[in-house]
Coordinates of C-alpha atoms and ligand atoms in Angstrom, one line a residue:
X12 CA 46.9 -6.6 -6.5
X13 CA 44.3 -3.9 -7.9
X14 CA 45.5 -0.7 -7.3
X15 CA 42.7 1.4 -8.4
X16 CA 39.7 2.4 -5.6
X17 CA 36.8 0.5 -5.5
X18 CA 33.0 2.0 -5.1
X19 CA 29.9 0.0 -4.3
X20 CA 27.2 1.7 -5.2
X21 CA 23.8 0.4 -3.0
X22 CA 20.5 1.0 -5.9
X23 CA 20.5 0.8 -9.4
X24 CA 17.8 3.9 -9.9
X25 CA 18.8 7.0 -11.5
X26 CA 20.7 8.4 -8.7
X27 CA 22.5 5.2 -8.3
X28 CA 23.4 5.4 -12.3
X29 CA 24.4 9.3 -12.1
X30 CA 26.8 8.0 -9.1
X31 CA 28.5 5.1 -10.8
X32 CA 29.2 7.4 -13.9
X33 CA 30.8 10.6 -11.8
X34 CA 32.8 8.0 -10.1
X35 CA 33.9 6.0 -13.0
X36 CA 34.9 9.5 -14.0
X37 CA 37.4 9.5 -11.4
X38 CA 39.2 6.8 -11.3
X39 CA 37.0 4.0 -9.5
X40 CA 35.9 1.0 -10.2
X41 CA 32.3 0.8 -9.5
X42 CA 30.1 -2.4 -8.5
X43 CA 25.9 -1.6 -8.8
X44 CA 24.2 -3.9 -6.4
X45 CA 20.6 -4.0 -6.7
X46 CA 17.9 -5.8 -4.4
X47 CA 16.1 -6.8 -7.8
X48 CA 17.4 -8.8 -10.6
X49 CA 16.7 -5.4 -12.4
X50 CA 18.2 -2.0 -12.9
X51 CA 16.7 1.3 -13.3
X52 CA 14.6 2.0 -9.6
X53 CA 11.8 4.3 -10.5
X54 CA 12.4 4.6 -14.5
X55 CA 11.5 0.9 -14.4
X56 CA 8.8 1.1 -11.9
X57 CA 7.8 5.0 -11.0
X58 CA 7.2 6.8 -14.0
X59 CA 4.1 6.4 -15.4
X60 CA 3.6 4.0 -18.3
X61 CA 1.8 6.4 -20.2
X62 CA 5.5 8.4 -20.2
X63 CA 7.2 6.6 -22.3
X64 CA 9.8 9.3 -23.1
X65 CA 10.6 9.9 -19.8
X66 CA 11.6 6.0 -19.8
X67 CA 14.1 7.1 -22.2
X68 CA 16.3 8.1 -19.9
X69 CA 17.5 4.5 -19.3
X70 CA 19.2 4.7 -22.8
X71 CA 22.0 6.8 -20.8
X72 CA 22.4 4.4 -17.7
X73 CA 22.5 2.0 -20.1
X74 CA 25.7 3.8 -22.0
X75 CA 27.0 4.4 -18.5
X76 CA 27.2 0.3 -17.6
X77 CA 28.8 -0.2 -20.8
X78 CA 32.1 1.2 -19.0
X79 CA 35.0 -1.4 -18.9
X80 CA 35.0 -0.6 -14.9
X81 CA 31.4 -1.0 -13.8
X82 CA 29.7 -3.9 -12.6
X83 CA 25.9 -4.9 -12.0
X84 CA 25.5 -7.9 -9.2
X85 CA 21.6 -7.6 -9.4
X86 CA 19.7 -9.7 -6.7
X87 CA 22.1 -8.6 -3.9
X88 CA 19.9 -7.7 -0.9
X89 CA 21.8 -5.7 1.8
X90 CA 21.4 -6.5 5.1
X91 CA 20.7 -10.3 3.9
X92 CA 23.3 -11.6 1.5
X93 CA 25.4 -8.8 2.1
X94 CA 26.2 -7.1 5.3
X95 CA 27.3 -3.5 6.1
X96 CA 30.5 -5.1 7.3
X97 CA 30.8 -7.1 4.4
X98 CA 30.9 -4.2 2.2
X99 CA 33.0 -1.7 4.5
X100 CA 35.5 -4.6 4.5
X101 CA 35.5 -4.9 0.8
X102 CA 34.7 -1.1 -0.7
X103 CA 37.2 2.1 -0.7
X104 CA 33.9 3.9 -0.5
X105 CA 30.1 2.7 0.2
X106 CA 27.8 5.0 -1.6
X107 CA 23.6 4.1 -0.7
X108 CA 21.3 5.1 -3.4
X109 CA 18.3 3.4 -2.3
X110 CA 15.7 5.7 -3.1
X111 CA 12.5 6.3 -0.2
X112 CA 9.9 3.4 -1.2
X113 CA 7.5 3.5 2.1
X114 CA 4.5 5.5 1.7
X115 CA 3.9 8.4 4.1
X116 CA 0.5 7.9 6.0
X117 CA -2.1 10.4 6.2
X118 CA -2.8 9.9 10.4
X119 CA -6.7 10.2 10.3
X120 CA -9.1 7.3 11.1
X121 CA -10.4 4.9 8.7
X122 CA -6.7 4.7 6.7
X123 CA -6.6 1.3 6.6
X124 CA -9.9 -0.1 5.6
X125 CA -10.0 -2.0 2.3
X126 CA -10.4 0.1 -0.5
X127 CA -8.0 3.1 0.9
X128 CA -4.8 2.5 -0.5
X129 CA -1.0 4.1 -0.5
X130 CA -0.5 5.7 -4.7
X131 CA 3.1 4.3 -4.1
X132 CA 2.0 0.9 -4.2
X133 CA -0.7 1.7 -7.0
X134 CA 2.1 3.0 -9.1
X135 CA 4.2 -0.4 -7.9
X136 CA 1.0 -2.5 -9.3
X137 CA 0.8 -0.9 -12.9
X138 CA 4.4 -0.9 -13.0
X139 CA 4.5 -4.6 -12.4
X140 CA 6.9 -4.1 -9.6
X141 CA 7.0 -8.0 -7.9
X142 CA 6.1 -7.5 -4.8
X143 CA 3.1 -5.7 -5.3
X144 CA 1.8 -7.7 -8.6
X145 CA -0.5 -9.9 -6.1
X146 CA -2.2 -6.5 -4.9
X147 CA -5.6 -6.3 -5.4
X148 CA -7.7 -3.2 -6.4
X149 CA -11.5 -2.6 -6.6
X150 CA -12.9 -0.6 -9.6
X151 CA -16.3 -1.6 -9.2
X152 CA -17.5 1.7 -8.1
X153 CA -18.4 4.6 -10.1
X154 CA -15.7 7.8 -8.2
X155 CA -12.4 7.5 -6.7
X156 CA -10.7 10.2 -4.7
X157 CA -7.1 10.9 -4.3
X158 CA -5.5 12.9 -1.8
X159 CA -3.0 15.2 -2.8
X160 CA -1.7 17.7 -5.2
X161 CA 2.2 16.3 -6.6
X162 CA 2.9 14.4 -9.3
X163 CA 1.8 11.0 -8.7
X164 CA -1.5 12.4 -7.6
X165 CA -2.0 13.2 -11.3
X166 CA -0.3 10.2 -12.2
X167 CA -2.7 7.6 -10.8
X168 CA -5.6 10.0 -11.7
X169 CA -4.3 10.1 -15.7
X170 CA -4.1 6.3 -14.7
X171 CA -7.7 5.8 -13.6
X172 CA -9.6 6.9 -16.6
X173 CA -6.9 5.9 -20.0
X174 CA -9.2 3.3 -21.8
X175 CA -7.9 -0.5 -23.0
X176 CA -6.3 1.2 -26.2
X177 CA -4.6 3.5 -24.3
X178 CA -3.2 1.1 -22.0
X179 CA -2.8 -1.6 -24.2
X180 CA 0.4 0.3 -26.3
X181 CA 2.4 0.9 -23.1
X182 CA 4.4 -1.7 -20.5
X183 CA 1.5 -1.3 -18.1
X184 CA 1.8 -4.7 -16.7
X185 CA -0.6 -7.5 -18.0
X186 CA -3.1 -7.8 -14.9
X187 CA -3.8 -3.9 -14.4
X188 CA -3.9 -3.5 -17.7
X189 CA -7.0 -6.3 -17.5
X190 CA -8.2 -5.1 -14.3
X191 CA -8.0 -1.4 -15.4
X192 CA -10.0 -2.1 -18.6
X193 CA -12.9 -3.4 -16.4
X194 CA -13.2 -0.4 -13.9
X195 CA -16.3 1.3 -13.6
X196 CA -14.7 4.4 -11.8
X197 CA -15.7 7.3 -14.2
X198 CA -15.1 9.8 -11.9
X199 CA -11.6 10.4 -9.5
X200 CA -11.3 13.7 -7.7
X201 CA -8.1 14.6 -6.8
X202 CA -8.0 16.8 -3.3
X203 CA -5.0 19.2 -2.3
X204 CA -5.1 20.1 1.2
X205 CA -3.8 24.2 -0.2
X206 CA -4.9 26.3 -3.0
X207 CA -4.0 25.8 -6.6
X208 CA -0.8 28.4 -6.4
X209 CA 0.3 26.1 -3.6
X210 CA 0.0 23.0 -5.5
X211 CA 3.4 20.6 -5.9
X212 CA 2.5 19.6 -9.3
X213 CA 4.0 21.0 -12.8
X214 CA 2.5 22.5 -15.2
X215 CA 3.6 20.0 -18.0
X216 CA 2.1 16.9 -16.2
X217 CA -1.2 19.3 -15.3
X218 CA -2.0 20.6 -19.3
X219 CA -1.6 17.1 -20.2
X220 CA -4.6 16.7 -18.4
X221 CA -6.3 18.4 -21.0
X222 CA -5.0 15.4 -23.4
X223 CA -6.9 13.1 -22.2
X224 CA -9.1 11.2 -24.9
X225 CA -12.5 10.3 -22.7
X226 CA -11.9 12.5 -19.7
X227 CA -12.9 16.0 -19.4
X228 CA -11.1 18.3 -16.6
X229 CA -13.2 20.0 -14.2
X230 CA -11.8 22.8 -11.6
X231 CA -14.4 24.3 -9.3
X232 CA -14.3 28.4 -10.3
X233 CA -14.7 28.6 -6.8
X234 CA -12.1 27.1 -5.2
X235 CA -9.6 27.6 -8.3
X236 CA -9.6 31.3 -7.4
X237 CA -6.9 32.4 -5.1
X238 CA -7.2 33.2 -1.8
X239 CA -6.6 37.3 -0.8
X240 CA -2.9 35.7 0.9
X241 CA -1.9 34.1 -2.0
X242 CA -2.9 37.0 -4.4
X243 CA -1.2 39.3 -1.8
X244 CA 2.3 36.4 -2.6
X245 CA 1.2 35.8 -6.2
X246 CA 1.8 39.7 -6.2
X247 CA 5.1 39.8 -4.6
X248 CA 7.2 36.9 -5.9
X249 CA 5.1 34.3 -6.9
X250 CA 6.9 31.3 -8.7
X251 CA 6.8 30.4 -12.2
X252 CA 5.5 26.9 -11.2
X253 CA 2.5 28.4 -9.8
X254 CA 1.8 31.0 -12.4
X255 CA 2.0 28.7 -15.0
X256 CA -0.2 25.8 -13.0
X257 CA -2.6 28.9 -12.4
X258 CA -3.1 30.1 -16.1
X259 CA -3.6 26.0 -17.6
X260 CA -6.4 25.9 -14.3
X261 CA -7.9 29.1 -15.7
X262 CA -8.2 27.3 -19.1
X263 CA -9.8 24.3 -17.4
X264 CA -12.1 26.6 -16.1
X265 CA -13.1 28.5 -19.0
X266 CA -13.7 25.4 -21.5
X267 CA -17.4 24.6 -22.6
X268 CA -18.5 21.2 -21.2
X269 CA -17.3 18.4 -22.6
X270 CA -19.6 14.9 -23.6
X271 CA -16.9 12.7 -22.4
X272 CA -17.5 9.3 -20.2
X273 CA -15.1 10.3 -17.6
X274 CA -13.8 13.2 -15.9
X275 CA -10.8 14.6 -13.0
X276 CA -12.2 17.0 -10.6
X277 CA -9.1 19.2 -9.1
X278 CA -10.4 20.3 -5.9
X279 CA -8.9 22.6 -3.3
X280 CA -8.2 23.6 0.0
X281 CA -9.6 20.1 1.5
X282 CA -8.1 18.2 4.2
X283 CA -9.6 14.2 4.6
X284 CA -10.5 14.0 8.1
X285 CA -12.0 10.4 7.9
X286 CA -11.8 7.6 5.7
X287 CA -15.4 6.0 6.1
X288 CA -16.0 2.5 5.8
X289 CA -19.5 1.3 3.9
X290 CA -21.2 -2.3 4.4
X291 CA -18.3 -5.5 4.0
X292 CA -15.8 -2.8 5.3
X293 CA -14.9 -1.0 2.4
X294 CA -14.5 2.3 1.6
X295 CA -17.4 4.4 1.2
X296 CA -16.3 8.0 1.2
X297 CA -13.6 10.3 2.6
X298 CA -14.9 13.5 5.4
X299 CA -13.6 16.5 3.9
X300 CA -12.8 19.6 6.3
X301 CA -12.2 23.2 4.3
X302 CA -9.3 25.0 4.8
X303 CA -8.0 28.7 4.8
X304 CA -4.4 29.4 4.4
X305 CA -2.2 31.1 7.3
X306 CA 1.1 32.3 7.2
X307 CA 3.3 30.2 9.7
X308 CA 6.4 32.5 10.9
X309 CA 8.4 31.2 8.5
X310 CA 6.1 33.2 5.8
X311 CA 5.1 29.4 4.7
X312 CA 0.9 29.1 3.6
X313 CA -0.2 26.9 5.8
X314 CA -3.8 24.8 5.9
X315 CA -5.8 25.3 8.5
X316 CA -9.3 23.8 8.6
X317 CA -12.4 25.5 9.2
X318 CA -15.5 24.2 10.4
X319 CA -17.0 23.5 7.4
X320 CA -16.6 20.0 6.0
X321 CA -18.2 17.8 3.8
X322 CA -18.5 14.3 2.6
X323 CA -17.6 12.7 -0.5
X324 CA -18.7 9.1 -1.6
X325 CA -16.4 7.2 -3.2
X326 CA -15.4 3.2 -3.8
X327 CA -11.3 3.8 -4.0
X328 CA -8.8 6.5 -2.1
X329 CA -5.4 6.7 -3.3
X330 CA -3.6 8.5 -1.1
X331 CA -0.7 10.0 -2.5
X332 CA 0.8 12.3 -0.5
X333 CA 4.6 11.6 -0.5
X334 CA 7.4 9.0 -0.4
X335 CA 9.8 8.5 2.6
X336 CA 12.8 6.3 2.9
X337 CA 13.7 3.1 4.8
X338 CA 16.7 2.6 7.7
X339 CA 19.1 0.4 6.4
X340 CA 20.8 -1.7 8.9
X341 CA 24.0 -0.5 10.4
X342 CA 23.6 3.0 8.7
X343 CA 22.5 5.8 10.9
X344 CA 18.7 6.7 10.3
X345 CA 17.4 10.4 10.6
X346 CA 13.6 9.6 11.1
X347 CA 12.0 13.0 11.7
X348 CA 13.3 13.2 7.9
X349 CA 13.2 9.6 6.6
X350 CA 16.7 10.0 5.2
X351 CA 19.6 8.3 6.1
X352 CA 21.3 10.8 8.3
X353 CA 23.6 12.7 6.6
X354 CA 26.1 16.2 5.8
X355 CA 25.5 17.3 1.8
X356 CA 25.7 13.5 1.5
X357 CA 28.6 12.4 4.0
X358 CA 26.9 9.9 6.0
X359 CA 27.2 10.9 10.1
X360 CA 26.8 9.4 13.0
X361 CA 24.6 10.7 16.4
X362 CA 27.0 13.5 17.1
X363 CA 26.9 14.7 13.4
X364 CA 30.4 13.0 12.8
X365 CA 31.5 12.1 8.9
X366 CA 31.8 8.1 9.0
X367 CA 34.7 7.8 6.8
X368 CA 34.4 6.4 3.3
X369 CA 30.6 5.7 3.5
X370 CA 28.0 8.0 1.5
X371 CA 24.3 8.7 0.4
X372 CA 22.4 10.2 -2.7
X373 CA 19.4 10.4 -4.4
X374 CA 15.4 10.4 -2.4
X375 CA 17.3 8.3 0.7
X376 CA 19.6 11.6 1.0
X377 CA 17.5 14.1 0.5
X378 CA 14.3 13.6 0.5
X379 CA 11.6 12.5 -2.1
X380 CA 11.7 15.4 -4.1
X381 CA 12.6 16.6 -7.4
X382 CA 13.1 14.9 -11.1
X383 CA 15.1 12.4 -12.4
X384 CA 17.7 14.9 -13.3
X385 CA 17.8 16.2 -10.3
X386 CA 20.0 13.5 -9.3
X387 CA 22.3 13.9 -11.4
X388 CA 23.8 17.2 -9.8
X389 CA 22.3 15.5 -6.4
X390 CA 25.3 12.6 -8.0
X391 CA 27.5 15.2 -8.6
X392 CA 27.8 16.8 -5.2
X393 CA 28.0 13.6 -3.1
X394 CA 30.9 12.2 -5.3
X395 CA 32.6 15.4 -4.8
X396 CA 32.9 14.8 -0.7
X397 CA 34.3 11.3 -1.7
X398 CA 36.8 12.8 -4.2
X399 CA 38.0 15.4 -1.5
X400 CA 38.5 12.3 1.2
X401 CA 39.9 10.4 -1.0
X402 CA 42.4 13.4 -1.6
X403 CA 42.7 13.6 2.3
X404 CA 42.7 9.9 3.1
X405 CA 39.6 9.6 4.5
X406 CA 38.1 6.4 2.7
X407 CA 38.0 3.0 4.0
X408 CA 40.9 0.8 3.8
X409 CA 39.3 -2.1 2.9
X410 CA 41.1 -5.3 4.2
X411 CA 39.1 -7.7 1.8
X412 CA 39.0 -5.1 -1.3
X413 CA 39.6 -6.9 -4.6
X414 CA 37.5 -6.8 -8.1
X415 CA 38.1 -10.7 -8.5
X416 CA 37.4 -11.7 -4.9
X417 CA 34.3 -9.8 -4.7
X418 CA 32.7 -11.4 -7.5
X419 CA 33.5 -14.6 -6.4
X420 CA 32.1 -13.8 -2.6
X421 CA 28.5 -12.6 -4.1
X422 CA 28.4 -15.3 -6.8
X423 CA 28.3 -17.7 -3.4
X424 CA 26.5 -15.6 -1.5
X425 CA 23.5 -15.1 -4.1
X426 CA 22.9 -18.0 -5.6
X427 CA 20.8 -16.2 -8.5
X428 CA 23.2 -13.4 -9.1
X429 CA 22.8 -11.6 -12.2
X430 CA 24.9 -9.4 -14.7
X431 CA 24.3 -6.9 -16.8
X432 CA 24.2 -9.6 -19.4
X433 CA 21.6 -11.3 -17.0
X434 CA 19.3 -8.1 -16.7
X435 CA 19.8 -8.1 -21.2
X436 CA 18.3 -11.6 -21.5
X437 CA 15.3 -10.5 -19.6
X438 CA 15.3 -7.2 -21.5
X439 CA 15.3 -8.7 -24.3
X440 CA 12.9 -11.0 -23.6
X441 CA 10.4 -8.5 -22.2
X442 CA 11.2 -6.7 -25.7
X443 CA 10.9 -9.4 -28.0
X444 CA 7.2 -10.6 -26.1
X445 CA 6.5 -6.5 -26.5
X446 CA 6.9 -7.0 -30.4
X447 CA 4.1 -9.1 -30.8
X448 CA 1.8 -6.8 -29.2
X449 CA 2.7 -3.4 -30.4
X450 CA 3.9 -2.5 -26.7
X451 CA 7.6 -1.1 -26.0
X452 CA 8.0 -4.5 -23.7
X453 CA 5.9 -6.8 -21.8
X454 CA 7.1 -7.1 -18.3
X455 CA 8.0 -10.0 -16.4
X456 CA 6.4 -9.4 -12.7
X457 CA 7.2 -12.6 -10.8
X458 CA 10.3 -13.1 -9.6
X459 CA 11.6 -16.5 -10.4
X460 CA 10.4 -16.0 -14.3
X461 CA 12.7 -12.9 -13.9
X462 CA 15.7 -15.0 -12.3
X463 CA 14.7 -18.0 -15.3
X464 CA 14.8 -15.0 -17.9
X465 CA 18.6 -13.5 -16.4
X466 CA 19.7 -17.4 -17.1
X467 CA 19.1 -17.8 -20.2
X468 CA 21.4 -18.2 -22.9
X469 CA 21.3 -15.4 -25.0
X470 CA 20.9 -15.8 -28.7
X471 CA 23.2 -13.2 -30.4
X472 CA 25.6 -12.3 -28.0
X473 CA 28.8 -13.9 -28.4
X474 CA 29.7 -14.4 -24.4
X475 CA 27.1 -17.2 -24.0
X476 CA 29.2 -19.0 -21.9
X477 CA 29.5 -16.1 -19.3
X478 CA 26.2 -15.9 -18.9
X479 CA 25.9 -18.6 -16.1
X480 CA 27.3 -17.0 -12.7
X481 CA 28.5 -19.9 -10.4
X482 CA 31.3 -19.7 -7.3
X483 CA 33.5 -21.4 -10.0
X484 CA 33.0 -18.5 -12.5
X485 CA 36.9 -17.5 -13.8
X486 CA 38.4 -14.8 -10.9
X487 CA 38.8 -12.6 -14.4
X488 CA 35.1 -12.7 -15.6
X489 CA 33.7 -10.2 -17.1
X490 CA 30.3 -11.5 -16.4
X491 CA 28.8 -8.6 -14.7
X492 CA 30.0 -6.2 -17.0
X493 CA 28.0 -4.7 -20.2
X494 CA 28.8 -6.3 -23.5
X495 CA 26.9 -4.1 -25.5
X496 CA 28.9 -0.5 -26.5
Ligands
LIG508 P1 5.0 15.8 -3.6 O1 5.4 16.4 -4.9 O2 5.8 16.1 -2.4 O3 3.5 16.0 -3.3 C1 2.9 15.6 -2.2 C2 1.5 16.2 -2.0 O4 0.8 15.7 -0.9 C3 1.5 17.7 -1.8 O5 0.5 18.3 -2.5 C4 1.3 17.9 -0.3 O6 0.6 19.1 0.1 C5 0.3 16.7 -0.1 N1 0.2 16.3 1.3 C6 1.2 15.9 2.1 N2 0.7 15.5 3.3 C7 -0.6 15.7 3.2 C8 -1.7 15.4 4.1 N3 -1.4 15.0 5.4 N4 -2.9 15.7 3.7 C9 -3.2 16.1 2.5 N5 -2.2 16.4 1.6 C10 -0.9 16.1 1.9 O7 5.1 14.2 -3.7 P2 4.8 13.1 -4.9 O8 3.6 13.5 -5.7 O9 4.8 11.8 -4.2 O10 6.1 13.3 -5.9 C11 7.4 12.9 -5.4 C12 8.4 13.6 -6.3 O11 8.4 12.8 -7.6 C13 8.1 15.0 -6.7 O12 9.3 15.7 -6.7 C14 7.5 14.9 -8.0 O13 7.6 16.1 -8.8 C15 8.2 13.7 -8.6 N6 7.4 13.1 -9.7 C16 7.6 13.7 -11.0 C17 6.8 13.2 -12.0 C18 7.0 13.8 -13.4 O14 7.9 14.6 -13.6 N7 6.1 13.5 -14.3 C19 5.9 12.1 -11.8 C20 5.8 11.6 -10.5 C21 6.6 12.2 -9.5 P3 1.4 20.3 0.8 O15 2.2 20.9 -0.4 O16 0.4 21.1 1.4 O17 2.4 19.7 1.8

């Protein structure tokens, strides 16, 4: 009989990571079950390929799975092979971390003709996330326009004009990297619906803009100058964000003319009132309506369109205006929010009752906002509501609980269960195929290669024979643990 807790942790993304480490912290032992064969959420398959750095960041999940009490089942998809009542009758505590993957919509006519597309799944597609590889993109056209103004909207826009070398030393996967090389799009014009000092992007992603080897930045003088409310704002307590976004605009503004092939064209203070379909049904161009900003009584700027609009042609839209999250069956969904409905990361029911011992962090608890570190205190704050139940005896009292046991019950209840030693042979495969073209790793996109990769037998690591995860597999495997310190 195990006397220690144990955690299930639903997502193996950054929040996910940051929850398994404050846990193993305290005491528990911590299971990671991911949907995917694997780990790393958005670090794998958000952050742009281009951000290599950023990727880093894995490094430290990785230390944190090397812990003698964490686990990785990858391929574990809840709500098919495992049940909400399969884990509340197995966990001390059930802690969901699984990020906001649907794509908010922009609710104006034309959003689904061919040609308009969500940046979430864009991103997905250069990641080589597998379900979106079979996506299909046009870039036979000469501008694309994405709507706008976080983030991924500069993302996807850095995306659009990076030439074959560019792309060719990253883990872009292999067929955007092909198709991306043979766009025509020289032109992508990226449209916030507010003014540049209302703008959700950072300054860091926007001056890298101004990196860009073949694309030249363009920012209309006109509508890069502030409003009389925002100057009256800027004046009072602007944010740092917006200064700082403001003074690299004014720099965009103020260079000479480039002779580059391509170019970004930051525009403001346009809302997309239509997306307008061309001959075959494709996208020919996005209505544009001009806004002014109000202040709403909570002293928020808000858009509110004029009369004036104006149309822009185009052969793409990418709209990229914001992530939101997905119900997860038998866990109670707040949809006005698109979060799993809970208190500071308590999960609660209807009446805004604490279900005991069950728990939420990350984009699926509060929203899709913030950095990857963000999580990390985001982590911090939801493991200290289970550490105070578990001080009052409010966690689950599992009737099934048991590290051995559970092991055995997802080994025959996902017949391609892998480890962390499973996830290292497809690293490593990824890294060793990377080698040999100069690029940190070349990604496996389909599925069953992944599942193939997971199996096989690793060539220097000494637990060869615990690599292969049957029902049979010894009750004291370590199988799903790291090997690697
Ligand atoms: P975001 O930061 O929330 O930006 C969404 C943008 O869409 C805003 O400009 C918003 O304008 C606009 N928008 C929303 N609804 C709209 C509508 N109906 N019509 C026109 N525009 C609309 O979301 P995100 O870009 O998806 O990024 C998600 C999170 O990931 C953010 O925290 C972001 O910083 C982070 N991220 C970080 C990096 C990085 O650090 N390099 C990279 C990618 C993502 P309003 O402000 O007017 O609502």
């Amino acid at each position: 009989m195990n006397a220690r807790l144990q955690a299930a942790v639903i997502g193996a993304g950054p929040s996910g990571f940051y929850t398994a480490a404050a846990l193993l912290d305290h005491g528990f032992d911590v299971d990671l079950l991911e949907r995917l064969p694997t780990p790393f959420g958005l670090v794998r398959y958000g952050v742009a390929p281009d951000h290599p750095k950023i990727k880093d960041v894995a490094r430290v999940y990785e230390k944190i799975a090397t812990h003698s009490r964490f686990r990785f089942f990858g391929g574990v998809t809840i709500g098919e092979a495992a049940a909400h009542h399969d884990l509340v009758a197995r966990y001390h505590a059930v802690i969901y971390a699984v990020g906001a993957a649907r794509n908010k919509r922009l609710g104006i006519p034309g959003e689904d003709v061919s040609g308009c597309h969500a940046a979430a799944d864009f991103v997905g597609w250069y990641n080589g996330h597998p379900s979106r590889r079979q996506d299909t993109y046009d870039f036979d056209c000469e501008r694309a326009v994405v709507i706008g103004n976080g983030n991924v909207a500069l993302d996807v826009a850095r995306m659009l004009v990076l030439d074959r070398p560019e792309l060719a030393v990253t883990d872009t996967a292999d067929h955007a990297i092909e198709a991306l090389a043979r766009s025509s799009i020289r032109e992508v014009v990226v449209v916030g619906r507010r003014g540049p000092a209302q703008a959700a992007f950072t300054a860091p992603e926007l001056r890298e803009l101004g990196d860009l080897s073949r694309a030249e930045i363009l920012v209309d003088s006109g509508e890069g100058a502030l409003d009389p409310v925002t100057t009256d704002l800027l004046g009072e307590a602007g944010s740092a964000t917006a200064r700082r976004n403001l003074e690299v605009l004014n720099g965009y503004a103020s260079r000479p003319k480039a002779q580059t092939s391509h170019r970004i064209v930051l525009r403001f203070m346009l809302s997309p009132t239509e997306i307008l379909a061309g001959a075959g049904g494709r996208v020919s161009g996005v209505r544009l309506a001009r806004n002014r900003l109000e202040r709403d009584r909570g002293g928020t700027l808000k858009a509110v369109p004029t009369r004036v609009d104006e149309l822009v042609s185009c052969g793409l839209v990418l709209r990229a205006v914001g992530y939101r999250g997905s119900p997860v069956a038998g866990v109670p969904f707040d949809d006005r929010r698109g979060v799993i409905a809970n208190d500071h990361g308590r999960i609660v029911d209807g009446e805004g009752r604490a279900r005991r011992g069950e728990y939420v962090v990350g984009w699926i608890k509060r929203g899709p906002t913030g950095v990857i570190g963000t999580n990390k205190k985001d982590a911090v704050e939801t493991v200290a509501q289970v550490l105070d139940d578990r001080a009052a005896g409010r966690l689950l009292a599992p009737p099934m609980a048991g590290r051995a046991t559970t092991a055995l019950w997802l080994a025959a209840r996902v017949p391609e269960l892998v480890g962390w030693n499973g996830w290292h042979n497809i690293d490593r495969r990824e890294r060793a195929e990377g080698d040999r073209t100069g690029r940190p790793r070349r990604k496996l996109v389909v599925l069953e290669e992944m599942f193939g990769a997971a199996r096989d037998a690793p060539v220097s690591e000494p637990r060869a024979s615990e690599q292969t995860v049957s029902p049979e597999l010894s009750a004291t495997s370590d199988v799903f643990r790291a090997t690697s310190a």
